[in-house]
């Protein structure tokens, strides 16, 4: 089987190359995003392997199907960038990596909380300038604070357990409850109560029509003053303009985002020598209480190895028409 990769980075080549020694597929890597502009790169390929910002809309999928592509393998968990209806209509099989080291993302969410709270990023720079003053570095104890988790699937559950380990009270909201978390003393409550009762809110639900702009002017108004908001899930969960208003009015005290609504034009690239035209991200980055990381929450050795193994295993199952061990890996 030939697999064509889009949005491929050196680390994708490294980890897929290593894991592929057990599979022997033909791998063809392209650094460019997948979209209508690069469809001429698809030649004699059985599978397309795509990442979070590759656009797999009806137009792209129709072209892929016409070119003989049979399988779409998403090397990520989220699948909001694929038109699944169109894929189904075209007879394409689609898989994803439903759970690769959820701890990688959960630990990054906690790293963002600790950085924003204890300002280690500022302390690091200060002492290098021989400035040993503490003014402006004061944080708060997470112990006995209330941390709200929205979406308690693989990542949200891992994050809730970490938060519990800090001695925080953990509130959860999800459309389905996780009994293991309830047994650990994590309390499921209505979304409105979570918003109004949490000192820190961390988003771990997928981006869907029902969750698009879940964090908006109205939901921000329900939050505690000085709340800390963390988003390591998908940018579209947050209405960025409303969050900027919340930061300006000081209702939001801290914001940590690993994902951003318009990230496909920015993230995973070195743009240090270019003029950024996106004024919204520039405004966000100008706040001293905002931390932006460029979709790196998944980025651990363990996660990359699991992504490569899971993706190539799923494509083998498609090719051999085998049953998947984890049915959540198959989207169609
Ligand atoms: P998951 O499917 O295991 O869990 C998602 C949970 O959200 C489920 O429990 C589901 O019931 C819940 N949910 C669905 N709709 C909801 C709603 N309206 N309100 C509240 N909860 C709702 O997924 P996961 O593996 O935990 O991943 C969560 C998200 O994290 C993914 O969708 C992806 O967007 C994001 N992600 C980000 C990175 C990164 O590097 N930043 C990496 C992996 C995943």
Short mmCIF file of C-alpha atoms and ligand atoms in Angstrom, two decimals:
data_model
loop_
_atom_site.label_atom_id
_atom_site.label_comp_id
_atom_site.label_asym_id
_atom_site.label_seq_id
_atom_site.Cartn_x
_atom_site.Cartn_y
_atom_site.Cartn_z
CA UNK A 1 0.00 0.00 0.00
CA UNK A 2 1.21 3.51 -0.79
CA UNK A 3 0.39 6.17 1.80
CA UNK A 4 0.74 9.87 0.96
CA UNK A 5 1.29 12.14 3.95
CA UNK A 6 0.33 15.81 4.08
CA UNK A 7 1.47 18.46 6.62
CA UNK A 8 4.40 16.14 7.24
CA UNK A 9 7.22 17.32 9.50
CA UNK A 10 10.65 15.78 10.17
CA UNK A 11 9.32 14.13 13.32
CA UNK A 12 6.46 12.50 11.34
CA UNK A 13 9.01 11.05 8.91
CA UNK A 14 11.16 9.85 11.81
CA UNK A 15 8.43 8.13 13.84
CA UNK A 16 6.42 6.71 10.90
CA UNK A 17 9.69 5.57 9.29
CA UNK A 18 10.71 3.74 12.46
CA UNK A 19 7.33 2.09 13.05
CA UNK A 20 6.90 1.25 9.32
CA UNK A 21 9.79 -1.24 9.55
CA UNK A 22 7.14 -3.65 10.90
CA UNK A 23 4.59 -2.82 8.17
CA UNK A 24 6.57 -2.19 4.98
CA UNK A 25 4.19 0.31 3.42
CA UNK A 26 5.41 2.79 0.82
CA UNK A 27 5.42 6.23 2.49
CA UNK A 28 5.43 9.48 0.54
CA UNK A 29 5.73 12.67 2.61
CA UNK A 30 4.68 16.21 1.63
CA UNK A 31 5.15 19.16 3.94
CA UNK A 32 2.30 21.15 2.39
CA UNK A 33 -1.25 21.19 3.79
CA UNK A 34 -3.79 19.08 1.97
CA UNK A 35 -6.30 21.23 0.11
CA UNK A 36 -7.57 21.86 -3.41
CA UNK A 37 -4.27 23.58 -4.36
CA UNK A 38 -2.14 20.42 -3.98
CA UNK A 39 -4.40 17.74 -5.38
CA UNK A 40 -2.06 17.18 -8.33
CA UNK A 41 0.38 15.56 -5.86
CA UNK A 42 -1.94 12.57 -5.51
CA UNK A 43 -0.73 9.83 -7.86
CA UNK A 44 -1.19 6.06 -7.53
CA UNK A 45 -1.84 6.28 -3.83
CA UNK A 46 -4.10 4.04 -1.77
CA UNK A 47 -4.25 6.11 1.39
CA UNK A 48 -3.90 9.74 2.42
CA UNK A 49 -2.58 10.44 5.89
CA UNK A 50 -3.69 13.87 7.13
CA UNK A 51 -3.29 16.02 10.23
CA UNK A 52 -5.41 18.52 12.18
CA UNK A 53 -5.34 21.44 9.75
CA UNK A 54 -5.65 19.51 6.49
CA UNK A 55 -8.96 20.30 4.82
CA UNK A 56 -10.87 17.22 3.74
CA UNK A 57 -14.04 18.85 2.46
CA UNK A 58 -16.34 17.40 -0.22
CA UNK A 59 -14.31 18.88 -3.09
CA UNK A 60 -11.03 17.39 -1.88
CA UNK A 61 -12.61 14.03 -1.04
CA UNK A 62 -14.26 13.80 -4.46
CA UNK A 63 -10.89 14.36 -6.12
CA UNK A 64 -9.19 11.79 -3.90
CA UNK A 65 -11.87 9.18 -4.65
CA UNK A 66 -11.59 9.90 -8.39
CA UNK A 67 -7.82 9.37 -8.16
CA UNK A 68 -8.35 5.93 -6.63
CA UNK A 69 -7.63 6.78 -2.98
CA UNK A 70 -9.49 4.29 -0.79
CA UNK A 71 -8.52 5.24 2.75
CA UNK A 72 -8.15 8.44 4.76
CA UNK A 73 -6.04 8.05 7.91
CA UNK A 74 -6.14 10.97 10.33
CA UNK A 75 -3.04 10.92 12.51
CA UNK A 76 -4.93 12.79 15.24
CA UNK A 77 -7.98 12.33 17.47
CA UNK A 78 -10.20 15.20 16.29
CA UNK A 79 -12.02 14.82 12.95
CA UNK A 80 -13.83 18.15 12.60
CA UNK A 81 -11.81 18.84 9.41
CA UNK A 82 -13.35 15.92 7.45
CA UNK A 83 -16.71 15.96 5.68
CA UNK A 84 -17.74 12.48 6.85
CA UNK A 85 -21.04 12.57 4.93
CA UNK A 86 -19.16 13.16 1.68
CA UNK A 87 -16.60 10.46 2.52
CA UNK A 88 -19.39 7.97 3.14
CA UNK A 89 -21.14 8.87 -0.11
CA UNK A 90 -17.86 8.38 -1.99
CA UNK A 91 -17.15 4.98 -0.39
CA UNK A 92 -13.98 6.17 1.37
CA UNK A 93 -12.95 4.51 4.64
CA UNK A 94 -11.79 6.95 7.31
CA UNK A 95 -9.87 6.21 10.51
CA UNK A 96 -8.35 8.32 13.27
CA UNK A 97 -6.21 7.77 16.36
CA UNK A 98 -8.84 7.87 19.09
CA UNK A 99 -6.57 7.63 22.11
CA UNK A 100 -2.86 8.18 21.92
CA UNK A 101 -1.36 9.04 25.21
CA UNK A 102 -4.19 11.21 26.53
CA UNK A 103 -1.75 12.03 29.36
CA UNK A 104 0.39 13.98 26.86
CA UNK A 105 -2.40 16.53 26.30
CA UNK A 106 -3.63 16.45 29.90
CA UNK A 107 -0.12 17.12 31.24
CA UNK A 108 0.30 20.02 28.82
CA UNK A 109 -2.98 21.54 30.03
CA UNK A 110 -1.65 21.35 33.59
CA UNK A 111 1.71 22.80 32.43
CA UNK A 112 -0.19 25.78 31.02
CA UNK A 113 -2.08 26.26 34.28
CA UNK A 114 1.13 26.17 36.31
CA UNK A 115 2.96 28.51 33.94
CA UNK A 116 0.15 31.08 33.94
CA UNK A 117 -0.28 30.78 37.69
CA UNK A 118 3.34 30.68 38.93
CA UNK A 119 4.78 32.69 35.99
CA UNK A 120 7.81 30.44 35.55
CA UNK A 121 8.22 31.75 31.98
CA UNK A 122 8.72 35.26 33.38
CA UNK A 123 10.94 34.08 36.24
CA UNK A 124 13.18 32.23 33.75
CA UNK A 125 13.82 35.42 31.80
CA UNK A 126 14.15 37.60 34.90
CA UNK A 127 16.93 35.67 36.60
CA UNK A 128 18.89 35.49 33.34
CA UNK A 129 18.92 39.30 33.52
CA UNK A 130 20.05 39.06 37.16
CA UNK A 131 16.68 40.39 38.26
CA UNK A 132 15.89 38.39 41.39
CA UNK A 133 12.88 40.48 42.48
CA UNK A 134 9.55 38.71 43.05
CA UNK A 135 7.19 41.61 42.32
CA UNK A 136 4.56 40.57 39.79
CA UNK A 137 5.26 36.83 40.12
CA UNK A 138 2.68 36.01 42.79
CA UNK A 139 0.48 32.99 42.11
CA UNK A 140 -2.20 31.09 44.01
CA UNK A 141 -2.42 27.59 45.48
CA UNK A 142 -4.26 25.08 43.29
CA UNK A 143 -4.86 23.10 46.48
CA UNK A 144 -8.55 23.44 47.43
CA UNK A 145 -9.35 25.58 44.37
CA UNK A 146 -12.14 24.42 42.06
CA UNK A 147 -11.14 23.14 38.63
CA UNK A 148 -13.90 22.58 36.05
CA UNK A 149 -13.39 20.03 33.27
CA UNK A 150 -15.62 20.25 30.19
CA UNK A 151 -15.53 16.93 28.34
CA UNK A 152 -14.33 13.92 30.34
CA UNK A 153 -13.34 11.49 27.59
CA UNK A 154 -9.80 10.13 27.39
CA UNK A 155 -8.00 13.46 27.82
CA UNK A 156 -10.49 15.15 30.14
CA UNK A 157 -10.44 12.10 32.46
CA UNK A 158 -6.61 12.07 32.54
CA UNK A 159 -6.65 15.80 33.25
CA UNK A 160 -9.30 15.46 36.01
CA UNK A 161 -7.10 12.87 37.77
CA UNK A 162 -4.06 15.17 37.59
CA UNK A 163 -6.15 18.07 38.96
CA UNK A 164 -7.39 15.82 41.77
CA UNK A 165 -3.74 15.01 42.57
CA UNK A 166 -3.17 18.70 43.29
CA UNK A 167 -5.85 18.55 45.99
CA UNK A 168 -8.26 20.65 43.95
CA UNK A 169 -12.02 20.15 43.95
CA UNK A 170 -12.83 18.87 40.47
CA UNK A 171 -16.18 19.58 38.78
CA UNK A 172 -17.06 17.91 35.48
CA UNK A 173 -19.52 18.45 32.66
CA UNK A 174 -20.07 15.98 29.83
CA UNK A 175 -23.04 14.66 27.89
CA UNK A 176 -22.15 11.25 29.33
CA UNK A 177 -20.73 10.65 32.78
CA UNK A 178 -17.62 8.60 33.56
CA UNK A 179 -18.24 6.30 36.53
CA UNK A 180 -14.51 5.88 37.25
CA UNK A 181 -14.21 9.64 37.79
CA UNK A 182 -17.33 9.70 39.97
CA UNK A 183 -15.79 6.95 42.11
CA UNK A 184 -12.74 9.20 42.54
CA UNK A 185 -14.98 11.91 44.00
CA UNK A 186 -15.27 14.04 40.87
CA UNK A 187 -18.66 15.70 40.73
CA UNK A 188 -20.71 16.00 37.51
CA UNK A 189 -22.82 19.14 37.41
CA UNK A 190 -24.70 21.26 34.87
CA UNK A 191 -22.55 23.36 32.55
CA UNK A 192 -23.85 26.64 33.99
CA UNK A 193 -22.90 25.57 37.52
CA UNK A 194 -19.45 24.51 36.37
CA UNK A 195 -18.94 27.87 34.68
CA UNK A 196 -20.02 29.84 37.75
CA UNK A 197 -18.26 27.66 40.32
CA UNK A 198 -14.78 27.10 38.84
CA UNK A 199 -11.55 29.01 39.44
CA UNK A 200 -9.96 27.22 36.48
CA UNK A 201 -11.87 25.84 33.47
CA UNK A 202 -10.22 23.39 31.07
CA UNK A 203 -11.84 22.40 27.76
CA UNK A 204 -11.56 18.79 26.60
CA UNK A 205 -14.67 18.21 24.45
CA UNK A 206 -14.50 17.82 20.66
CA UNK A 207 -15.38 20.60 18.22
CA UNK A 208 -18.81 19.91 16.74
CA UNK A 209 -21.79 22.06 15.76
CA UNK A 210 -23.08 21.69 19.33
CA UNK A 211 -19.79 22.82 20.92
CA UNK A 212 -18.78 25.55 18.43
CA UNK A 213 -18.23 28.77 20.45
CA UNK A 214 -19.21 27.01 23.66
CA UNK A 215 -17.20 29.78 25.30
CA UNK A 216 -18.89 32.99 24.20
CA UNK A 217 -20.06 36.32 25.62
CA UNK A 218 -22.90 34.67 27.58
CA UNK A 219 -20.89 31.78 29.00
CA UNK A 220 -18.03 34.13 29.98
CA UNK A 221 -20.55 36.34 31.83
CA UNK A 222 -21.46 33.30 33.98
CA UNK A 223 -17.81 32.63 34.98
CA UNK A 224 -16.14 33.77 38.20
CA UNK A 225 -14.23 37.04 38.08
CA UNK A 226 -10.52 36.39 37.39
CA UNK A 227 -11.21 32.88 36.06
CA UNK A 228 -8.43 30.95 34.31
CA UNK A 229 -9.51 29.45 30.98
CA UNK A 230 -7.49 26.68 29.30
CA UNK A 231 -8.14 25.29 25.81
CA UNK A 232 -6.06 22.38 24.54
CA UNK A 233 -8.94 20.94 22.51
CA UNK A 234 -9.91 22.89 19.37
CA UNK A 235 -9.83 26.64 18.67
CA UNK A 236 -13.45 26.77 17.51
CA UNK A 237 -14.70 25.97 21.03
CA UNK A 238 -13.90 29.57 21.90
CA UNK A 239 -15.31 32.77 20.41
CA UNK A 240 -11.92 34.51 20.40
CA UNK A 241 -13.34 38.03 20.13
CA UNK A 242 -15.54 37.46 23.21
CA UNK A 243 -12.51 36.12 25.12
CA UNK A 244 -10.48 39.20 24.19
CA UNK A 245 -13.32 41.36 25.56
CA UNK A 246 -13.28 39.24 28.72
CA UNK A 247 -9.52 39.76 29.10
CA UNK A 248 -9.82 43.51 28.50
CA UNK A 249 -12.56 43.85 31.14
CA UNK A 250 -10.41 41.65 33.48
CA UNK A 251 -13.30 39.18 33.90
CA UNK A 252 -10.94 36.54 32.51
CA UNK A 253 -7.80 36.61 34.63
CA UNK A 254 -5.71 34.13 32.64
CA UNK A 255 -5.97 32.43 29.27
CA UNK A 256 -3.94 29.43 28.09
CA UNK A 257 -4.55 28.20 24.54
CA UNK A 258 -2.79 25.47 22.61
CA UNK A 259 -5.31 25.78 19.79
CA UNK A 260 -6.71 28.77 17.94
CA UNK A 261 -9.65 29.27 15.58
CA UNK A 262 -7.47 30.48 12.68
CA UNK A 263 -4.45 28.32 13.52
CA UNK A 264 -4.16 26.67 10.10
CA UNK A 265 -2.59 29.85 8.72
CA UNK A 266 -0.02 30.03 11.53
CA UNK A 267 0.76 26.93 13.52
CA UNK A 268 3.41 24.30 12.74
CA UNK A 269 5.49 26.86 10.81
CA UNK A 270 8.35 29.24 11.55
CA UNK A 271 6.92 32.67 10.67
CA UNK A 272 9.53 34.63 12.62
CA UNK A 273 10.58 36.58 9.51
CA UNK A 274 7.12 37.38 8.20
CA UNK A 275 4.49 40.00 8.99
CA UNK A 276 1.55 38.34 10.69
CA UNK A 277 -1.68 39.67 9.23
CA UNK A 278 -3.91 38.08 11.86
CA UNK A 279 -4.57 40.96 14.28
CA UNK A 280 -6.58 38.74 16.63
CA UNK A 281 -3.67 36.46 17.54
CA UNK A 282 -1.39 39.49 17.83
CA UNK A 283 -3.85 41.10 20.27
CA UNK A 284 -4.06 37.85 22.25
CA UNK A 285 -0.28 37.55 22.48
CA UNK A 286 0.00 41.14 23.71
CA UNK A 287 -1.72 40.33 27.05
CA UNK A 288 0.70 39.52 29.87
CA UNK A 289 -1.76 36.94 31.25
CA UNK A 290 -2.17 34.97 28.02
CA UNK A 291 -0.07 31.95 27.14
CA UNK A 292 -0.21 30.61 23.58
CA UNK A 293 1.44 27.37 22.53
CA UNK A 294 1.22 26.22 18.92
CA UNK A 295 -0.76 22.95 19.12
CA UNK A 296 2.01 21.10 20.91
CA UNK A 297 0.00 19.40 23.66
CA UNK A 298 0.19 16.02 21.87
CA UNK A 299 3.91 16.39 21.20
CA UNK A 300 5.64 13.73 23.28
CA UNK A 301 7.76 10.78 22.16
CA UNK A 302 5.22 8.34 23.54
CA UNK A 303 2.33 10.00 21.71
CA UNK A 304 4.16 10.15 18.35
CA UNK A 305 5.09 6.47 18.56
CA UNK A 306 1.49 5.54 19.40
CA UNK A 307 0.10 7.74 16.61
CA UNK A 308 2.34 6.03 14.04
CA UNK A 309 1.59 2.51 15.32
CA UNK A 310 -2.16 3.10 15.55
CA UNK A 311 -2.36 4.72 12.07
CA UNK A 312 -0.44 1.97 10.28
CA UNK A 313 -2.33 -0.75 12.19
CA UNK A 314 -5.67 0.81 11.17
CA UNK A 315 -4.62 0.94 7.51
CA UNK A 316 -3.64 -2.74 7.71
CA UNK A 317 -7.11 -3.52 9.10
CA UNK A 318 -8.73 -1.60 6.23
CA UNK A 319 -6.56 -3.36 3.64
CA UNK A 320 -7.24 -6.83 5.03
CA UNK A 321 -10.86 -6.04 5.88
CA UNK A 322 -10.17 -6.99 9.50
CA UNK A 323 -12.08 -6.08 12.64
CA UNK A 324 -10.68 -3.10 14.58
CA UNK A 325 -9.70 -3.76 18.20
CA UNK A 326 -10.83 -0.23 19.09
CA UNK A 327 -14.05 0.58 17.16
CA UNK A 328 -13.57 4.27 17.98
CA UNK A 329 -10.66 4.33 15.52
CA UNK A 330 -13.04 3.83 12.58
CA UNK A 331 -15.07 6.84 11.54
CA UNK A 332 -16.47 5.19 8.39
P1 LIG B 1 -12.85 11.72 23.59
O1 LIG B 1 -13.74 11.42 22.44
O2 LIG B 1 -12.25 10.59 24.36
O3 LIG B 1 -13.64 12.64 24.66
C1 LIG B 1 -14.44 13.70 24.31
C2 LIG B 1 -15.49 13.85 25.40
O4 LIG B 1 -16.25 15.02 25.12
C3 LIG B 1 -16.46 12.67 25.47
O5 LIG B 1 -16.57 12.20 26.79
C4 LIG B 1 -17.79 13.28 24.97
O6 LIG B 1 -18.93 12.71 25.59
C5 LIG B 1 -17.59 14.72 25.41
N1 LIG B 1 -18.52 15.62 24.74
C6 LIG B 1 -19.07 15.53 23.51
N2 LIG B 1 -19.90 16.56 23.29
C7 LIG B 1 -19.87 17.32 24.42
C8 LIG B 1 -20.54 18.50 24.80
N3 LIG B 1 -21.42 19.11 24.00
N4 LIG B 1 -20.29 18.99 26.02
C9 LIG B 1 -19.41 18.37 26.86
N5 LIG B 1 -18.76 17.25 26.55
C10 LIG B 1 -19.00 16.72 25.34
O7 LIG B 1 -11.74 12.69 23.02
P2 LIG B 1 -10.30 12.99 23.65
O8 LIG B 1 -9.32 11.98 23.15
O9 LIG B 1 -10.45 13.17 25.11
O10 LIG B 1 -9.95 14.35 22.93
C11 LIG B 1 -10.70 15.53 23.20
C12 LIG B 1 -10.33 16.59 22.18
O11 LIG B 1 -8.98 17.00 22.41
C13 LIG B 1 -10.31 16.09 20.73
O12 LIG B 1 -11.61 16.20 20.14
C14 LIG B 1 -9.33 17.01 20.06
O13 LIG B 1 -10.04 18.09 19.49
C15 LIG B 1 -8.46 17.52 21.21
N6 LIG B 1 -7.04 17.14 21.09
C16 LIG B 1 -6.10 18.11 21.12
C17 LIG B 1 -4.75 17.77 21.03
C18 LIG B 1 -3.65 18.80 21.08
O14 LIG B 1 -2.51 18.49 20.76
N7 LIG B 1 -3.93 20.02 21.49
C19 LIG B 1 -4.39 16.42 20.91
C20 LIG B 1 -5.39 15.46 20.91
C21 LIG B 1 -6.72 15.82 20.99
#
